[in-house]
mmCIF file of C-alpha atoms and ligand atoms in Angstrom:
data_model
loop_
_atom_site.group_PDB
_atom_site.id
_atom_site.type_symbol
_atom_site.label_atom_id
_atom_site.label_comp_id
_atom_site.label_asym_id
_atom_site.label_seq_id
_atom_site.Cartn_x
_atom_site.Cartn_y
_atom_site.Cartn_z
ATOM 1 C CA MET A 1 44.808 72.279 133.877
ATOM 2 C CA ASP A 2 44.734 70.481 137.216
ATOM 3 C CA LEU A 3 41.403 70.595 138.365
ATOM 4 C CA GLY A 4 42.482 69.435 141.893
ATOM 5 C CA ILE A 5 39.472 67.172 142.799
ATOM 6 C CA SER A 6 41.079 63.778 142.869
ATOM 7 C CA GLY A 7 39.656 61.978 146.018
ATOM 8 C CA ARG A 8 36.754 64.263 146.386
ATOM 9 C CA THR A 9 33.250 62.881 147.056
ATOM 10 C CA ALA A 10 30.436 63.709 144.766
ATOM 11 C CA LEU A 11 26.878 63.278 144.821
ATOM 12 C CA VAL A 12 25.174 63.631 141.353
ATOM 13 C CA GLY A 13 21.506 63.728 140.443
ATOM 14 C CA GLY A 14 19.730 62.480 137.323
ATOM 15 C CA ALA A 15 23.027 60.663 136.670
ATOM 16 C CA SER A 16 21.783 57.723 134.744
ATOM 17 C CA SER A 17 21.301 59.621 131.394
ATOM 18 C CA GLY A 18 22.021 62.685 129.610
ATOM 19 C CA LEU A 19 23.370 65.561 131.201
ATOM 20 C CA GLY A 20 23.719 64.090 134.640
ATOM 21 C CA ARG A 21 25.330 61.013 133.214
ATOM 22 C CA ALA A 22 28.096 63.048 131.127
ATOM 23 C CA THR A 23 28.872 65.071 134.613
ATOM 24 C CA ALA A 24 29.541 62.090 136.603
ATOM 25 C CA GLU A 25 31.578 60.674 133.674
ATOM 26 C CA ARG A 26 33.948 63.672 134.029
ATOM 27 C CA LEU A 27 33.844 63.618 137.746
ATOM 28 C CA ALA A 28 35.037 60.216 137.615
ATOM 29 C CA ALA A 29 37.697 60.872 135.048
ATOM 30 C CA GLU A 30 39.096 63.403 137.703
ATOM 31 C CA GLY A 31 39.297 60.901 140.344
ATOM 32 C CA CYS A 32 35.993 61.507 142.379
ATOM 33 C CA ARG A 33 34.260 59.324 144.604
ATOM 34 C CA LEU A 34 30.772 59.101 143.428
ATOM 35 C CA ALA A 35 27.144 58.509 144.730
ATOM 36 C CA ILE A 36 24.820 58.800 141.668
ATOM 37 C CA TRP A 37 21.150 58.865 141.929
ATOM 38 C CA ALA A 38 17.792 58.920 140.006
ATOM 39 C CA ARG A 39 14.485 57.053 139.815
ATOM 40 C CA GLY A 40 15.456 53.786 138.003
ATOM 41 C CA ALA A 41 17.737 51.383 139.786
ATOM 42 C CA GLU A 42 18.786 49.345 136.479
ATOM 43 C CA ALA A 43 19.931 52.320 134.487
ATOM 44 C CA LEU A 44 21.963 53.484 137.513
ATOM 45 C CA GLU A 45 23.624 50.309 138.066
ATOM 46 C CA ALA A 46 24.620 50.164 134.423
ATOM 47 C CA THR A 47 26.192 53.562 134.768
ATOM 48 C CA ALA A 48 27.761 52.935 138.004
ATOM 49 C CA ALA A 49 29.281 49.683 136.356
ATOM 50 C CA ASP A 50 30.462 51.715 133.263
ATOM 51 C CA LEU A 51 32.221 54.226 135.549
ATOM 52 C CA ARG A 52 34.008 51.575 137.610
ATOM 53 C CA ASP A 53 35.012 49.808 134.169
ATOM 54 C CA ARG A 54 36.111 53.076 132.486
ATOM 55 C CA PHE A 55 37.616 55.301 135.313
ATOM 56 C CA ALA A 56 38.177 52.778 137.958
ATOM 57 C CA ALA A 57 35.962 54.993 140.173
ATOM 58 C CA GLU A 58 33.963 54.332 143.301
ATOM 59 C CA ALA A 59 30.545 54.442 142.265
ATOM 60 C CA VAL A 60 27.438 53.870 144.742
ATOM 61 C CA VAL A 61 23.846 53.933 143.424
ATOM 62 C CA ILE A 62 20.599 55.519 145.332
ATOM 63 C CA THR A 63 17.464 55.361 143.877
ATOM 64 C CA ALA A 64 14.925 58.102 144.791
ATOM 65 C CA ASP A 65 12.198 60.118 142.998
ATOM 66 C CA ALA A 66 12.545 64.114 143.208
ATOM 67 C CA THR A 67 8.978 64.462 143.196
ATOM 68 C CA ASP A 68 8.814 62.678 146.684
ATOM 69 C CA PRO A 69 9.092 64.823 149.488
ATOM 70 C CA GLU A 70 11.298 62.168 151.399
ATOM 71 C CA ALA A 71 13.676 61.973 148.628
ATOM 72 C CA ALA A 72 16.067 64.830 149.686
ATOM 73 C CA ALA A 73 16.625 63.254 153.347
ATOM 74 C CA ARG A 74 16.761 59.536 152.140
ATOM 75 C CA VAL A 75 19.479 60.689 149.281
ATOM 76 C CA ALA A 76 21.472 62.956 151.785
ATOM 77 C CA ARG A 77 21.645 60.018 154.313
ATOM 78 C CA ALA A 78 22.500 57.196 151.886
ATOM 79 C CA ALA A 79 25.330 59.469 150.255
ATOM 80 C CA VAL A 80 26.967 60.202 153.259
ATOM 81 C CA GLU A 81 26.850 56.767 154.822
ATOM 82 C CA ALA A 82 28.307 55.347 151.737
ATOM 83 C CA LEU A 83 30.938 58.190 151.010
ATOM 84 C CA GLY A 84 31.406 60.155 154.336
ATOM 85 C CA PRO A 85 31.031 64.172 154.129
ATOM 86 C CA ILE A 86 30.136 65.327 150.599
ATOM 87 C CA ASP A 87 32.405 67.770 148.714
ATOM 88 C CA ILE A 88 30.422 68.145 145.348
ATOM 89 C CA LEU A 89 26.891 68.312 144.816
ATOM 90 C CA VAL A 90 25.437 68.503 141.241
ATOM 91 C CA LEU A 91 21.727 69.168 141.518
ATOM 92 C CA ASN A 92 19.907 67.547 138.717
ATOM 93 C CA ALA A 93 16.966 65.382 137.842
ATOM 94 C CA GLY A 94 14.505 65.294 134.988
ATOM 95 C CA GLY A 95 12.222 68.194 133.757
ATOM 96 C CA PRO A 96 8.574 68.658 134.303
ATOM 97 C CA PRO A 97 5.785 67.842 131.723
ATOM 98 C CA GLN A 98 5.114 70.380 129.006
ATOM 99 C CA VAL A 99 1.948 72.457 129.606
ATOM 100 C CA ASP A 100 -0.111 75.129 128.177
ATOM 101 C CA PRO A 101 0.611 77.992 130.333
ATOM 102 C CA THR A 102 -2.943 79.254 130.307
ATOM 103 C CA ALA A 103 -4.207 75.735 131.590
ATOM 104 C CA THR A 104 -1.686 74.858 134.554
ATOM 105 C CA ASP A 105 -3.177 73.453 137.664
ATOM 106 C CA PRO A 106 -2.238 73.167 141.314
ATOM 107 C CA ALA A 107 -1.308 69.602 141.230
ATOM 108 C CA GLY A 108 1.044 70.286 138.329
ATOM 109 C CA TRP A 109 2.646 73.404 140.290
ATOM 110 C CA ALA A 110 3.175 71.096 143.431
ATOM 111 C CA SER A 111 4.877 68.362 141.753
ATOM 112 C CA ALA A 112 7.095 70.679 139.379
ATOM 113 C CA PHE A 113 8.137 72.599 142.709
ATOM 114 C CA GLN A 114 8.875 69.541 144.359
ATOM 115 C CA LEU A 115 11.227 68.218 141.459
ATOM 116 C CA LEU A 116 12.910 71.479 140.516
ATOM 117 C CA ALA A 117 12.939 73.609 143.617
ATOM 118 C CA THR A 118 12.063 71.842 147.232
ATOM 119 C CA THR A 119 14.015 68.849 146.650
ATOM 120 C CA PRO A 120 17.323 70.372 145.384
ATOM 121 C CA ILE A 121 17.176 72.968 148.239
ATOM 122 C CA GLU A 122 16.332 70.553 150.784
ATOM 123 C CA LEU A 123 19.267 68.316 149.638
ATOM 124 C CA ALA A 124 21.769 71.233 149.288
ATOM 125 C CA THR A 125 20.602 72.413 152.868
ATOM 126 C CA ARG A 126 21.350 68.967 154.278
ATOM 127 C CA ILE A 127 24.739 68.814 152.730
ATOM 128 C CA LEU A 128 25.790 72.323 153.440
ATOM 129 C CA PRO A 129 26.674 72.241 156.988
ATOM 130 C CA THR A 130 29.552 69.859 156.522
ATOM 131 C CA MET A 131 30.682 71.370 153.600
ATOM 132 C CA ARG A 132 31.097 75.002 155.755
ATOM 133 C CA GLU A 133 32.603 73.104 158.743
ATOM 134 C CA ARG A 134 35.171 71.560 156.243
ATOM 135 C CA ARG A 135 35.546 74.905 154.722
ATOM 136 C CA TRP A 136 35.222 73.483 151.037
ATOM 137 C CA GLY A 137 32.163 72.525 148.756
ATOM 138 C CA ARG A 138 30.909 73.050 145.415
ATOM 139 C CA ILE A 139 27.354 72.988 144.498
ATOM 140 C CA VAL A 140 26.324 73.199 141.192
ATOM 141 C CA ALA A 141 22.796 73.047 139.656
ATOM 142 C CA ILE A 142 21.895 71.938 135.994
ATOM 143 C CA MET A 143 18.928 74.193 134.996
ATOM 144 C CA SER A 144 17.800 75.566 131.714
ATOM 145 C CA TRP A 145 18.231 78.293 129.270
ATOM 146 C CA GLY A 146 14.433 78.815 130.285
ATOM 147 C CA VAL A 147 15.500 80.728 133.613
ATOM 148 C CA ARG A 148 16.728 83.610 131.307
ATOM 149 C CA GLN A 149 14.195 83.074 128.185
ATOM 150 C CA PRO A 150 11.041 81.349 129.340
ATOM 151 C CA ILE A 151 10.219 78.766 126.984
ATOM 152 C CA GLU A 152 6.403 78.519 126.145
ATOM 153 C CA LEU A 153 5.474 75.037 126.752
ATOM 154 C CA LEU A 154 7.499 74.837 129.861
ATOM 155 C CA ALA A 155 5.725 77.129 132.190
ATOM 156 C CA TYR A 156 6.345 74.682 135.220
ATOM 157 C CA SER A 157 9.921 74.500 134.443
ATOM 158 C CA ASN A 158 10.716 77.988 134.015
ATOM 159 C CA ALA A 159 8.870 79.343 137.087
ATOM 160 C CA GLY A 160 10.375 76.174 139.210
ATOM 161 C CA ARG A 161 13.791 76.587 138.266
ATOM 162 C CA SER A 162 13.553 80.501 138.645
ATOM 163 C CA ALA A 163 12.614 79.639 142.418
ATOM 164 C CA LEU A 164 15.792 77.832 142.750
ATOM 165 C CA ALA A 165 17.888 80.211 141.163
ATOM 166 C CA ALA A 166 16.655 82.696 143.684
ATOM 167 C CA TRP A 167 17.478 80.568 146.657
ATOM 168 C CA MET A 168 20.902 79.626 145.304
ATOM 169 C CA LYS A 169 21.814 83.382 144.736
ATOM 170 C CA THR A 170 20.619 84.176 148.007
ATOM 171 C CA THR A 171 22.568 81.605 149.779
ATOM 172 C CA ALA A 172 25.810 81.858 147.376
ATOM 173 C CA ARG A 173 26.293 84.954 149.264
ATOM 174 C CA VAL A 174 25.968 83.603 152.837
ATOM 175 C CA VAL A 175 28.374 80.802 152.346
ATOM 176 C CA ALA A 176 30.986 82.212 150.121
ATOM 177 C CA ALA A 177 33.506 82.979 153.072
ATOM 178 C CA ASP A 178 33.367 79.499 153.944
ATOM 179 C CA GLY A 179 34.897 78.200 150.717
ATOM 180 C CA VAL A 180 31.537 76.940 149.458
ATOM 181 C CA THR A 181 30.497 78.023 145.929
ATOM 182 C CA ILE A 182 26.991 77.605 144.298
ATOM 183 C CA ASN A 183 26.409 78.190 140.576
ATOM 184 C CA GLY A 184 23.980 77.214 138.077
ATOM 185 C CA VAL A 185 24.369 76.175 134.476
ATOM 186 C CA LEU A 186 21.848 77.080 131.989
ATOM 187 C CA PRO A 187 22.049 74.371 129.131
ATOM 188 C CA GLY A 188 20.364 75.330 125.847
ATOM 189 C CA ARG A 189 19.340 72.354 123.353
ATOM 190 C CA PHE A 190 21.354 69.122 124.200
ATOM 191 C CA ASP A 191 21.143 65.790 122.437
ATOM 192 C CA THR A 192 19.730 63.728 125.130
ATOM 193 C CA PRO A 193 16.555 61.495 125.587
ATOM 194 C CA ARG A 194 14.697 64.509 127.548
ATOM 195 C CA ILE A 195 15.166 66.741 124.620
ATOM 196 C CA ALA A 196 13.984 63.941 122.296
ATOM 197 C CA ALA A 197 10.816 63.636 124.175
ATOM 198 C CA VAL A 198 10.289 67.500 124.212
ATOM 199 C CA ASP A 199 10.596 67.313 120.451
ATOM 200 C CA ARG A 200 8.164 64.553 120.114
ATOM 201 C CA GLY A 201 5.672 66.358 122.225
ATOM 202 C CA VAL A 202 6.108 69.460 119.935
ATOM 203 C CA ALA A 203 5.988 67.264 117.022
ATOM 204 C CA GLU A 204 2.450 65.878 118.076
ATOM 205 C CA ARG A 205 1.027 69.180 118.888
ATOM 206 C CA THR A 206 2.106 70.791 115.621
ATOM 207 C CA GLY A 207 1.496 67.659 113.266
ATOM 208 C CA ARG A 208 5.071 67.634 112.258
ATOM 209 C CA THR A 209 7.658 64.849 112.339
ATOM 210 C CA PRO A 210 10.116 64.959 115.544
ATOM 211 C CA GLU A 211 13.013 65.089 112.854
ATOM 212 C CA ALA A 212 11.384 68.373 111.399
ATOM 213 C CA VAL A 213 10.895 69.828 114.821
ATOM 214 C CA ARG A 214 14.555 68.936 115.659
ATOM 215 C CA ALA A 215 15.996 70.708 112.373
ATOM 216 C CA ALA A 216 13.886 73.751 113.051
ATOM 217 C CA ASN A 217 15.289 74.084 116.568
ATOM 218 C CA GLU A 218 18.740 73.690 115.400
ATOM 219 C CA THR A 219 18.289 76.560 113.193
ATOM 220 C CA THR A 220 17.555 78.658 116.202
ATOM 221 C CA VAL A 221 21.105 77.921 117.731
ATOM 222 C CA PRO A 222 23.984 79.996 116.174
ATOM 223 C CA ALA A 223 26.232 76.879 116.391
ATOM 224 C CA ARG A 224 23.498 74.948 114.082
ATOM 225 C CA ARG A 225 23.481 71.735 116.233
ATOM 226 C CA TYR A 226 22.124 70.325 119.421
ATOM 227 C CA GLY A 227 25.176 70.445 122.232
ATOM 228 C CA GLN A 228 26.624 66.901 123.317
ATOM 229 C CA PRO A 229 26.214 66.124 126.821
ATOM 230 C CA ASP A 230 29.922 66.243 127.531
ATOM 231 C CA GLU A 231 30.007 69.742 126.290
ATOM 232 C CA LEU A 232 27.931 70.479 129.299
ATOM 233 C CA GLY A 233 29.339 68.096 131.848
ATOM 234 C CA SER A 234 32.901 69.322 131.350
ATOM 235 C CA PHE A 235 31.604 72.714 132.121
ATOM 236 C CA VAL A 236 29.877 71.566 135.336
ATOM 237 C CA THR A 237 32.977 69.568 136.425
ATOM 238 C CA TYR A 238 35.272 72.918 135.990
ATOM 239 C CA LEU A 239 32.754 74.617 138.393
ATOM 240 C CA CYS A 240 33.106 71.748 140.851
ATOM 241 C CA SER A 241 37.042 72.245 140.699
ATOM 242 C CA GLU A 242 39.765 73.858 142.861
ATOM 243 C CA PRO A 243 40.344 76.737 140.275
ATOM 244 C CA ALA A 244 36.806 77.657 139.959
ATOM 245 C CA ARG A 245 37.031 78.774 143.620
ATOM 246 C CA TYR A 246 36.244 82.465 143.195
ATOM 247 C CA GLN A 247 33.143 81.778 140.968
ATOM 248 C CA THR A 248 30.004 82.118 142.925
ATOM 249 C CA GLY A 249 26.413 82.950 142.541
ATOM 250 C CA THR A 250 26.599 82.838 138.707
ATOM 251 C CA PHE A 251 24.136 81.343 136.398
ATOM 252 C CA SER A 252 26.058 80.382 133.151
ATOM 253 C CA ALA A 253 24.516 79.433 129.618
ATOM 254 C CA VAL A 254 26.200 76.602 127.910
ATOM 255 C CA ASP A 255 23.820 77.040 124.718
ATOM 256 C CA GLY A 256 25.780 77.294 121.490
ATOM 257 C CA GLY A 257 24.794 80.993 121.332
ATOM 258 C CA LEU A 258 21.084 80.360 121.648
ATOM 259 C CA LEU A 259 20.135 83.086 124.068
ATOM 260 C CA GLU A 260 20.002 86.382 122.365
ATOM 261 C CA ALA A 261 20.048 88.841 125.248
ATOM 262 C CA LEU A 262 23.133 90.022 127.449
ATOM 263 C CA PRO A 263 23.443 87.944 130.808
HETATM 264 P P1 NAD B 1 17.478 62.847 130.828
HETATM 265 O O1 NAD B 1 16.080 62.462 130.597
HETATM 266 O O2 NAD B 1 18.594 62.368 129.581
HETATM 267 O O3 NAD B 1 18.041 62.489 132.014
HETATM 268 C C1 NAD B 1 17.275 62.906 133.188
HETATM 269 C C2 NAD B 1 18.087 62.185 134.425
HETATM 270 O O4 NAD B 1 17.161 62.289 135.598
HETATM 271 C C3 NAD B 1 17.894 60.389 134.259
HETATM 272 O O5 NAD B 1 18.833 59.734 135.026
HETATM 273 C C4 NAD B 1 16.436 60.176 135.047
HETATM 274 O O6 NAD B 1 16.605 58.796 135.596
HETATM 275 C C5 NAD B 1 16.574 61.411 136.161
HETATM 276 N N1 NAD B 1 15.279 61.675 136.472
HETATM 277 C C6 NAD B 1 14.159 62.012 135.822
HETATM 278 N N2 NAD B 1 13.042 62.275 136.464
HETATM 279 C C7 NAD B 1 13.476 62.161 137.925
HETATM 280 C C8 NAD B 1 12.847 62.330 139.082
HETATM 281 N N3 NAD B 1 11.869 62.657 139.123
HETATM 282 N N4 NAD B 1 13.623 62.110 140.482
HETATM 283 C C9 NAD B 1 14.862 61.575 140.212
HETATM 284 N N5 NAD B 1 15.725 61.504 138.990
HETATM 285 C C10 NAD B 1 14.854 61.858 137.871
HETATM 286 O O7 NAD B 1 17.606 64.433 130.762
HETATM 287 P P2 NAD B 1 18.785 65.690 130.548
HETATM 288 O O8 NAD B 1 18.521 66.117 128.970
HETATM 289 O O9 NAD B 1 20.075 65.266 130.962
HETATM 290 O O10 NAD B 1 18.098 66.582 131.387
HETATM 291 C C11 NAD B 1 18.653 66.961 132.744
HETATM 292 C C12 NAD B 1 18.074 68.266 133.481
HETATM 293 O O11 NAD B 1 18.344 69.399 132.212
HETATM 294 C C13 NAD B 1 16.390 68.263 133.024
HETATM 295 O O12 NAD B 1 16.088 68.836 134.093
HETATM 296 C C14 NAD B 1 16.215 68.872 131.957
HETATM 297 O O13 NAD B 1 14.729 69.409 131.812
HETATM 298 C C15 NAD B 1 17.142 69.743 132.000
HETATM 299 N N6 NAD B 1 17.318 70.571 130.513
HETATM 300 C C16 NAD B 1 17.790 69.458 129.483
HETATM 301 C C17 NAD B 1 18.100 70.369 128.302
HETATM 302 C C18 NAD B 1 18.212 69.532 126.981
HETATM 303 O O14 NAD B 1 18.515 70.107 126.105
HETATM 304 N N7 NAD B 1 18.434 68.243 126.941
HETATM 305 C C19 NAD B 1 17.829 71.735 128.104
HETATM 306 C C20 NAD B 1 17.624 72.394 129.106
HETATM 307 C C21 NAD B 1 17.349 71.890 130.530
#
């Protein structure tokens, strides 16, 4: 299938590792011109160098922390300066810390909402006008299966991502006639540094080894394994494609069958 996005500009968050990086690689393979952003310059530069080597892709690097209220403005400005108007926006960064849901606190909520809702919503809001003017745009957020089925130790994540989902669904309907689509993907358990850290946290709390935690988690997945990042990145890239033009306001799990309920 020709995805029809060669030459499109794409701004991808959390692109130095895991799911964001796998998405950036797929978009680069499709011929997109990329701006990638995350916190650490070194890992981002290494990723950009890899994208240039393997895919002959244009890749510029922007460093920012999504928990910083200034981040969205800075990232949007730098990306447009480097690439021109942005056609494809992939909203993604790290996850918030684990927390006992009976022991959350206001500072934790403020940071989680900035990371998971305020920054991505502001970034999309800054990029949307030129997408609408040019009558073509794709916004995809990498979220979590916790949006559908709250995960016990991830109350900040469950709630922050649900706020983002509500904004996306509302806005998707407003901009659909302008050729702009807005969709979310809900990863299940993927083999990335983030899931390894979550597993280590559970292991410490429960007195098990991380390997035992992973093995137990894998038995809860009907596919009996964690996903590989590219299995998520390829679906995100499809949602960013020309043929996906009629799909908007959706939230699709990519989870090896993990979620038990109907959509
Ligand atoms: P990862 O740790 O492999 O990569 C995270 C990326 O985001 C890195 O590039 C990191 O530098 C960047 N990042 C982290 N915190 C940031 C911040 N404050 N500001 C800007 N950039 C930041 O993680 P991943 O597994 O690829 O996860 C990506 C997203 O998907 C996260 O929100 C995670 O919670 C979510 N998720 C992951 C899984 C999974 O199984 N891996 C499951 C559900 C949801």
